[in-house]
PDB file of C-alpha atoms in Angstrom:
ATOM      1  CA  SER A 292     -10.703 -25.392   0.990  1.00 43.00           C
ATOM      2  CA  GLN A 293      -7.710 -25.251  -1.347  1.00 48.00           C
ATOM      3  CA  GLN A 294      -8.665 -24.636  -4.946  1.00 64.00           C
ATOM      4  CA  GLY A 295      -5.218 -25.042  -6.491  1.00 72.00           C
ATOM      5  CA  GLU A 296      -2.734 -27.689  -5.407  1.00 82.00           C
ATOM      6  CA  GLU A 297       0.819 -27.725  -6.745  1.00 85.00           C
ATOM      7  CA  ASP A 298       2.851 -30.825  -7.387  1.00 86.00           C
ATOM      8  CA  PRO A 299       5.564 -31.644  -6.465  1.00 91.00           C
ATOM      9  CA  GLN A 300       5.925 -29.872  -3.131  1.00 91.00           C
ATOM     10  CA  ALA A 301       9.675 -29.602  -3.679  1.00 94.00           C
ATOM     11  CA  LEU A 302      11.891 -29.985  -6.729  1.00 96.00           C
ATOM     12  CA  SER A 303      15.676 -29.955  -6.961  1.00 97.00           C
ATOM     13  CA  ILE A 304      17.427 -29.796 -10.337  1.00 97.00           C
ATOM     14  CA  GLN A 305      20.795 -28.931 -11.846  1.00 97.00           C
ATOM     15  CA  GLU A 306      21.342 -25.613 -13.552  1.00 98.00           C
ATOM     16  CA  GLY A 307      20.487 -25.869 -17.237  1.00 97.00           C
ATOM     17  CA  GLU A 308      17.797 -28.524 -16.773  1.00 98.00           C
ATOM     18  CA  ASN A 309      14.110 -27.889 -17.278  1.00 98.00           C
ATOM     19  CA  ALA A 310      11.719 -27.661 -14.334  1.00 97.00           C
ATOM     20  CA  THR A 311       8.072 -28.650 -14.552  1.00 97.00           C
ATOM     21  CA  MET A 312       5.518 -27.863 -11.883  1.00 97.00           C
ATOM     22  CA  ASN A 313       1.884 -28.899 -11.940  1.00 96.00           C
ATOM     23  CA  CYS A 314      -1.271 -27.432 -10.500  1.00 95.00           C
ATOM     24  CA  SER A 315      -4.652 -29.116 -10.104  1.00 95.00           C
ATOM     25  CA  TYR A 316      -7.897 -27.425  -9.168  1.00 93.00           C
ATOM     26  CA  LYS A 317     -11.412 -28.530  -8.392  1.00 90.00           C
ATOM     27  CA  THR A 318     -14.006 -26.095  -9.729  1.00 86.00           C
ATOM     28  CA  SER A 319     -14.385 -24.195 -12.984  1.00 87.00           C
ATOM     29  CA  ILE A 320     -12.268 -21.078 -13.383  1.00 88.00           C
ATOM     30  CA  ASN A 321     -12.101 -17.890 -15.423  1.00 88.00           C
ATOM     31  CA  ASN A 322      -8.328 -17.727 -15.314  1.00 91.00           C
ATOM     32  CA  LEU A 323      -5.310 -19.273 -13.637  1.00 94.00           C
ATOM     33  CA  GLN A 324      -2.205 -17.392 -12.596  1.00 95.00           C
ATOM     34  CA  TRP A 325       1.317 -18.411 -11.644  1.00 97.00           C
ATOM     35  CA  TYR A 326       3.388 -16.464  -9.127  1.00 97.00           C
ATOM     36  CA  ARG A 327       6.927 -16.719  -7.848  1.00 97.00           C
ATOM     37  CA  GLN A 328       8.136 -15.972  -4.323  1.00 96.00           C
ATOM     38  CA  ASN A 329      11.734 -15.590  -3.294  1.00 96.00           C
ATOM     39  CA  SER A 330      12.406 -16.462   0.328  1.00 92.00           C
ATOM     40  CA  GLY A 331      11.070 -13.798   2.684  1.00 90.00           C
ATOM     41  CA  ARG A 332       9.719 -11.607  -0.106  1.00 93.00           C
ATOM     42  CA  GLY A 333       6.388 -10.821  -1.699  1.00 95.00           C
ATOM     43  CA  LEU A 334       4.945 -12.702  -4.660  1.00 96.00           C
ATOM     44  CA  VAL A 335       5.726 -11.715  -8.218  1.00 97.00           C
ATOM     45  CA  HIS A 336       3.221 -12.349 -10.990  1.00 97.00           C
ATOM     46  CA  LEU A 337       4.542 -14.528 -13.823  1.00 98.00           C
ATOM     47  CA  ILE A 338       1.746 -15.467 -16.206  1.00 97.00           C
ATOM     48  CA  LEU A 339      -2.049 -15.306 -16.390  1.00 96.00           C
ATOM     49  CA  ILE A 340      -3.815 -17.816 -18.639  1.00 96.00           C
ATOM     50  CA  ARG A 341      -7.528 -17.586 -19.338  1.00 93.00           C
ATOM     51  CA  SER A 342      -9.879 -20.542 -19.453  1.00 93.00           C
ATOM     52  CA  ASN A 343     -10.189 -20.314 -23.248  1.00 94.00           C
ATOM     53  CA  GLU A 344      -6.410 -20.461 -23.718  1.00 97.00           C
ATOM     54  CA  ARG A 345      -4.359 -23.652 -23.831  1.00 97.00           C
ATOM     55  CA  GLU A 346      -0.798 -22.393 -23.770  1.00 98.00           C
ATOM     56  CA  LYS A 347       1.136 -19.205 -23.042  1.00 98.00           C
ATOM     57  CA  HIS A 348       4.799 -18.293 -23.210  1.00 96.00           C
ATOM     58  CA  SER A 349       6.878 -15.632 -21.519  1.00 96.00           C
ATOM     59  CA  GLY A 350      10.624 -15.828 -22.061  1.00 97.00           C
ATOM     60  CA  ARG A 351      11.789 -19.147 -20.582  1.00 98.00           C
ATOM     61  CA  LEU A 352       8.365 -19.809 -19.077  1.00 98.00           C
ATOM     62  CA  ARG A 353       5.662 -21.910 -20.683  1.00 98.00           C
ATOM     63  CA  VAL A 354       2.263 -22.440 -19.098  1.00 98.00           C
ATOM     64  CA  THR A 355      -0.357 -24.906 -20.258  1.00 98.00           C
ATOM     65  CA  LEU A 356      -3.957 -25.216 -19.177  1.00 97.00           C
ATOM     66  CA  ASP A 357      -6.213 -28.233 -19.577  1.00 97.00           C
ATOM     67  CA  THR A 358      -9.681 -27.318 -18.368  1.00 95.00           C
ATOM     68  CA  SER A 359     -11.021 -30.818 -19.042  1.00 95.00           C
ATOM     69  CA  LYS A 360      -8.517 -32.214 -16.539  1.00 95.00           C
ATOM     70  CA  LYS A 361      -8.623 -29.115 -14.341  1.00 95.00           C
ATOM     71  CA  SER A 362      -4.861 -28.862 -14.401  1.00 96.00           C
ATOM     72  CA  SER A 363      -2.075 -26.520 -15.411  1.00 97.00           C
ATOM     73  CA  SER A 364       1.671 -26.832 -15.717  1.00 97.00           C
ATOM     74  CA  LEU A 365       4.524 -24.347 -15.515  1.00 98.00           C
ATOM     75  CA  LEU A 366       7.688 -25.203 -17.415  1.00 98.00           C
ATOM     76  CA  ILE A 367      10.912 -23.291 -16.829  1.00 98.00           C
ATOM     77  CA  THR A 368      13.460 -24.082 -19.515  1.00 98.00           C
ATOM     78  CA  ALA A 369      17.243 -23.877 -19.133  1.00 98.00           C
ATOM     79  CA  SER A 370      16.964 -23.182 -15.414  1.00 98.00           C
ATOM     80  CA  ARG A 371      19.343 -20.862 -13.602  1.00 97.00           C
ATOM     81  CA  ALA A 372      20.356 -20.639  -9.957  1.00 97.00           C
ATOM     82  CA  ALA A 373      18.374 -17.384  -9.799  1.00 97.00           C
ATOM     83  CA  ASP A 374      15.183 -19.357 -10.537  1.00 98.00           C
ATOM     84  CA  THR A 375      15.410 -20.844  -7.036  1.00 98.00           C
ATOM     85  CA  ALA A 376      12.137 -19.816  -5.391  1.00 97.00           C
ATOM     86  CA  SER A 377       8.661 -21.059  -4.494  1.00 96.00           C
ATOM     87  CA  TYR A 378       6.096 -21.118  -7.284  1.00 97.00           C
ATOM     88  CA  PHE A 379       2.364 -20.812  -6.667  1.00 95.00           C
ATOM     89  CA  CYS A 380      -0.653 -21.257  -8.847  1.00 95.00           C
ATOM     90  CA  ALA A 381      -3.735 -19.197  -8.108  1.00 94.00           C
ATOM     91  CA  THR A 382      -7.243 -19.716  -9.371  1.00 92.00           C
ATOM     92  CA  ASP A 383     -10.156 -17.351  -9.211  1.00 85.00           C
ATOM     93  CA  ARG A 384     -13.306 -18.224  -7.307  1.00 71.00           C
ATOM     94  CA  ASP A 385     -16.671 -16.592  -6.992  1.00 63.00           C
ATOM     95  CA  SER A 386     -16.791 -14.960  -3.541  1.00 58.00           C
ATOM     96  CA  GLY A 387     -20.338 -13.736  -4.056  1.00 59.00           C
ATOM     97  CA  ALA A 388     -22.086 -10.717  -5.610  1.00 56.00           C
ATOM     98  CA  GLY A 389     -20.081 -11.180  -8.805  1.00 54.00           C
ATOM     99  CA  SER A 390     -16.784 -10.695  -7.021  1.00 60.00           C
ATOM    100  CA  TYR A 391     -13.949 -13.029  -7.860  1.00 67.00           C
ATOM    101  CA  GLN A 392     -10.963 -13.610  -5.578  1.00 81.00           C
ATOM    102  CA  LEU A 393      -7.806 -15.622  -5.931  1.00 87.00           C
ATOM    103  CA  THR A 394      -7.144 -18.858  -4.084  1.00 88.00           C
ATOM    104  CA  PHE A 395      -3.486 -19.844  -3.853  1.00 91.00           C
ATOM    105  CA  GLY A 396      -2.028 -23.322  -3.571  1.00 89.00           C
ATOM    106  CA  LYS A 397       0.710 -24.270  -1.116  1.00 90.00           C
ATOM    107  CA  GLY A 398       3.421 -23.917  -3.719  1.00 93.00           C
ATOM    108  CA  THR A 399       6.317 -25.851  -5.196  1.00 95.00           C
ATOM    109  CA  LYS A 400       9.728 -25.065  -3.747  1.00 95.00           C
ATOM    110  CA  LEU A 401      12.260 -25.144  -6.593  1.00 97.00           C
ATOM    111  CA  SER A 402      15.981 -25.401  -5.907  1.00 97.00           C
ATOM    112  CA  VAL A 403      18.353 -24.970  -8.861  1.00 98.00           C
ATOM    113  CA  ILE A 404      21.834 -26.212  -8.055  1.00 97.00           C
ATOM    114  CA  PRO A 405      24.698 -24.368  -9.789  1.00 94.00           C
TER     115      PRO A 405
ATOM    116  CA  SER B 124       4.955   3.257 -12.722  1.00 88.00           C
ATOM    117  CA  GLN B 125       3.022   1.742  -9.874  1.00 89.00           C
ATOM    118  CA  THR B 126       4.648   0.841  -6.572  1.00 93.00           C
ATOM    119  CA  ILE B 127       3.410  -0.670  -3.356  1.00 96.00           C
ATOM    120  CA  HIS B 128       4.917   0.037   0.042  1.00 95.00           C
ATOM    121  CA  GLN B 129       4.361  -2.051   3.112  1.00 96.00           C
ATOM    122  CA  TRP B 130       5.805  -1.482   6.570  1.00 92.00           C
ATOM    123  CA  PRO B 131       7.278  -2.406   8.882  1.00 93.00           C
ATOM    124  CA  ALA B 132       9.288  -5.270   7.406  1.00 94.00           C
ATOM    125  CA  THR B 133       9.496  -7.099  10.727  1.00 96.00           C
ATOM    126  CA  LEU B 134       7.614  -6.686  13.966  1.00 97.00           C
ATOM    127  CA  VAL B 135       7.812  -8.422  17.321  1.00 97.00           C
ATOM    128  CA  GLN B 136       4.837  -7.826  19.578  1.00 97.00           C
ATOM    129  CA  PRO B 137       3.702  -9.235  22.947  1.00 97.00           C
ATOM    130  CA  VAL B 138       0.441 -11.125  23.251  1.00 97.00           C
ATOM    131  CA  GLY B 139      -2.441  -8.756  23.945  1.00 97.00           C
ATOM    132  CA  SER B 140      -0.818  -5.719  22.354  1.00 97.00           C
ATOM    133  CA  PRO B 141      -2.441  -3.770  19.476  1.00 97.00           C
ATOM    134  CA  LEU B 142      -1.336  -3.957  15.853  1.00 96.00           C
ATOM    135  CA  SER B 143      -1.306  -1.599  12.909  1.00 96.00           C
ATOM    136  CA  LEU B 144       0.233  -2.540   9.563  1.00 97.00           C
ATOM    137  CA  GLU B 145       0.104  -0.052   6.740  1.00 96.00           C
ATOM    138  CA  CYS B 146       0.145  -0.468   2.996  1.00 97.00           C
ATOM    139  CA  THR B 147       0.144   2.270   0.383  1.00 97.00           C
ATOM    140  CA  VAL B 148       0.043   2.133  -3.401  1.00 97.00           C
ATOM    141  CA  GLU B 149       1.405   4.810  -5.714  1.00 96.00           C
ATOM    142  CA  GLY B 150       0.874   5.456  -9.383  1.00 94.00           C
ATOM    143  CA  THR B 151      -2.679   4.159  -9.782  1.00 93.00           C
ATOM    144  CA  SER B 152      -6.189   5.155  -8.805  1.00 92.00           C
ATOM    145  CA  ASN B 153      -9.001   3.135  -7.242  1.00 93.00           C
ATOM    146  CA  PRO B 154      -7.035  -0.104  -6.986  1.00 94.00           C
ATOM    147  CA  ASN B 155      -8.447  -3.280  -5.525  1.00 94.00           C
ATOM    148  CA  LEU B 156      -6.512  -3.890  -2.302  1.00 95.00           C
ATOM    149  CA  TYR B 157      -5.871  -7.139  -0.452  1.00 95.00           C
ATOM    150  CA  TRP B 158      -4.410  -8.377   2.833  1.00 96.00           C
ATOM    151  CA  TYR B 159      -3.090 -11.945   2.946  1.00 95.00           C
ATOM    152  CA  ARG B 160      -1.457 -14.028   5.651  1.00 95.00           C
ATOM    153  CA  GLN B 161       1.054 -16.753   4.865  1.00 94.00           C
ATOM    154  CA  ALA B 162       1.927 -19.385   7.453  1.00 86.00           C
ATOM    155  CA  ALA B 163       5.369 -20.989   7.226  1.00 79.00           C
ATOM    156  CA  GLY B 164       5.603 -23.262   4.183  1.00 73.00           C
ATOM    157  CA  ARG B 165       2.002 -22.624   3.230  1.00 76.00           C
ATOM    158  CA  GLY B 166       0.028 -20.818   0.597  1.00 83.00           C
ATOM    159  CA  LEU B 167      -1.649 -17.476   1.060  1.00 90.00           C
ATOM    160  CA  GLN B 168      -4.862 -17.005   2.992  1.00 91.00           C
ATOM    161  CA  LEU B 169      -6.936 -14.006   1.939  1.00 92.00           C
ATOM    162  CA  LEU B 170      -7.924 -11.979   4.995  1.00 93.00           C
ATOM    163  CA  PHE B 171      -9.553  -8.825   3.612  1.00 93.00           C
ATOM    164  CA  TYR B 172     -10.128  -7.144   0.298  1.00 91.00           C
ATOM    165  CA  SER B 173     -11.390  -3.719  -0.684  1.00 93.00           C
ATOM    166  CA  VAL B 174     -12.782  -2.429  -3.973  1.00 91.00           C
ATOM    167  CA  GLY B 175     -13.048   1.202  -2.803  1.00 91.00           C
ATOM    168  CA  ILE B 176     -12.689   3.657   0.080  1.00 92.00           C
ATOM    169  CA  GLY B 177     -14.524   2.416   3.138  1.00 88.00           C
ATOM    170  CA  GLN B 178     -15.501  -0.847   1.414  1.00 90.00           C
ATOM    171  CA  ILE B 179     -13.995  -3.829   3.230  1.00 91.00           C
ATOM    172  CA  SER B 180     -14.874  -7.484   2.788  1.00 89.00           C
ATOM    173  CA  SER B 181     -13.690 -10.025   5.316  1.00 87.00           C
ATOM    174  CA  GLU B 182     -12.888 -13.529   4.198  1.00 83.00           C
ATOM    175  CA  VAL B 183     -12.083 -15.149   7.519  1.00 79.00           C
ATOM    176  CA  PRO B 184     -13.616 -14.260  10.892  1.00 66.00           C
ATOM    177  CA  GLN B 185     -10.784 -13.533  13.265  1.00 79.00           C
ATOM    178  CA  ASN B 186      -9.015 -11.187  15.594  1.00 88.00           C
ATOM    179  CA  LEU B 187      -8.094  -8.745  12.836  1.00 94.00           C
ATOM    180  CA  SER B 188      -9.779  -5.844  11.078  1.00 95.00           C
ATOM    181  CA  ALA B 189      -8.972  -3.731   8.041  1.00 96.00           C
ATOM    182  CA  SER B 190      -9.677  -0.172   7.006  1.00 96.00           C
ATOM    183  CA  ARG B 191      -9.236   1.904   3.870  1.00 96.00           C
ATOM    184  CA  PRO B 192      -9.237   5.553   4.926  1.00 95.00           C
ATOM    185  CA  GLN B 193      -7.859   6.773   1.592  1.00 95.00           C
ATOM    186  CA  ASP B 194      -7.993   5.482  -1.967  1.00 95.00           C
ATOM    187  CA  ARG B 195      -4.497   4.019  -1.930  1.00 96.00           C
ATOM    188  CA  GLN B 196      -4.076   3.219   1.760  1.00 96.00           C
ATOM    189  CA  PHE B 197      -4.972  -0.076   3.383  1.00 97.00           C
ATOM    190  CA  ILE B 198      -4.479  -0.743   7.089  1.00 97.00           C
ATOM    191  CA  LEU B 199      -4.572  -4.031   8.975  1.00 97.00           C
ATOM    192  CA  SER B 200      -5.286  -3.748  12.693  1.00 96.00           C
ATOM    193  CA  SER B 201      -5.900  -5.679  15.848  1.00 96.00           C
ATOM    194  CA  LYS B 202      -6.891  -4.511  19.304  1.00 95.00           C
ATOM    195  CA  LYS B 203      -5.342  -7.510  21.071  1.00 96.00           C
ATOM    196  CA  LEU B 204      -2.902  -9.841  19.344  1.00 96.00           C
ATOM    197  CA  LEU B 205      -3.017 -13.595  19.848  1.00 94.00           C
ATOM    198  CA  LEU B 206      -0.167 -16.073  19.458  1.00 94.00           C
ATOM    199  CA  SER B 207      -1.976 -17.459  16.426  1.00 91.00           C
ATOM    200  CA  ASP B 208      -1.681 -14.080  14.683  1.00 93.00           C
ATOM    201  CA  SER B 209       2.016 -14.738  13.996  1.00 93.00           C
ATOM    202  CA  GLY B 210       2.852 -14.997  10.320  1.00 94.00           C
ATOM    203  CA  PHE B 211       3.918 -13.232   7.176  1.00 96.00           C
ATOM    204  CA  TYR B 212       1.439 -10.551   6.148  1.00 97.00           C
ATOM    205  CA  LEU B 213       1.280  -9.452   2.548  1.00 97.00           C
ATOM    206  CA  CYS B 214      -0.531  -6.544   0.973  1.00 98.00           C
ATOM    207  CA  ALA B 215      -1.391  -6.574  -2.724  1.00 97.00           C
ATOM    208  CA  TRP B 216      -3.232  -4.516  -5.300  1.00 96.00           C
ATOM    209  CA  SER B 217      -4.794  -5.097  -8.691  1.00 94.00           C
ATOM    210  CA  VAL B 218      -6.513  -2.979 -11.318  1.00 91.00           C
ATOM    211  CA  LEU B 219      -9.453  -5.365 -11.608  1.00 84.00           C
ATOM    212  CA  VAL B 220     -10.349  -8.490  -9.670  1.00 77.00           C
ATOM    213  CA  ASP B 221      -9.457 -10.769 -12.589  1.00 79.00           C
ATOM    214  CA  GLN B 222      -6.114  -9.112 -13.281  1.00 88.00           C
ATOM    215  CA  PRO B 223      -2.657  -9.927 -11.850  1.00 93.00           C
ATOM    216  CA  GLN B 224      -2.043  -8.898  -8.293  1.00 95.00           C
ATOM    217  CA  HIS B 225       1.074  -6.971  -7.282  1.00 96.00           C
ATOM    218  CA  PHE B 226       2.510  -7.643  -3.863  1.00 97.00           C
ATOM    219  CA  GLY B 227       4.460  -5.686  -1.297  1.00 97.00           C
ATOM    220  CA  ASP B 228       7.482  -7.204   0.402  1.00 96.00           C
ATOM    221  CA  GLY B 229       5.503  -8.283   3.448  1.00 96.00           C
ATOM    222  CA  THR B 230       5.673  -7.882   7.219  1.00 97.00           C
ATOM    223  CA  ARG B 231       7.040 -10.716   9.341  1.00 96.00           C
ATOM    224  CA  LEU B 232       4.991 -10.596  12.567  1.00 96.00           C
ATOM    225  CA  SER B 233       6.146 -12.549  15.615  1.00 96.00           C
ATOM    226  CA  ILE B 234       4.006 -12.691  18.724  1.00 95.00           C
ATOM    227  CA  LEU B 235       5.741 -13.458  22.013  1.00 94.00           C
TER     228      LEU B 235
END
């Protein structure tokens, strides 16, 4: 079953606006990661936030984590046309014998209009 | 620096034919390796992962198999492809299981 679910499924904004994407998950986690995927390409890691962290920044990206609500958000400030991509959250899960694997959501498709 | 290579980029195969997709990582030792499949407009489904040579864990029972003949080589195979095997296959590596994963550019597989 899906661990992380992104919301909204699609988002269209004007260049220069901020974009906010949300991720909800069901079970406890050790960390949550956000990835970006340009059309037809592999995923690129953006930010990893651990369960004991509440907020992390990387350039124009800001990620928050609320473990009490089992949710995370990704904020992209001052968006650019080049930010057009799909964004995925990924949560770790115990796959047995102390091994943790990532479970990806279905993603939010962001379109930034020039 | 570390790089990951995945080939071919696109592949069109008839139903019932065999499959071999290869992934290699450079610039690191003993990486964790992963094979994912992504259906159109969907998230990633983990197929196989490996924490060392010859160590393969399967996440989903299916028509596919994986092998790791060398430390930085991961191969996805099938003896007989099904229509349902179509999709975008991605290879990835990480230093540790709770660290970021780094992806190749994927193979678009179409089964006719």
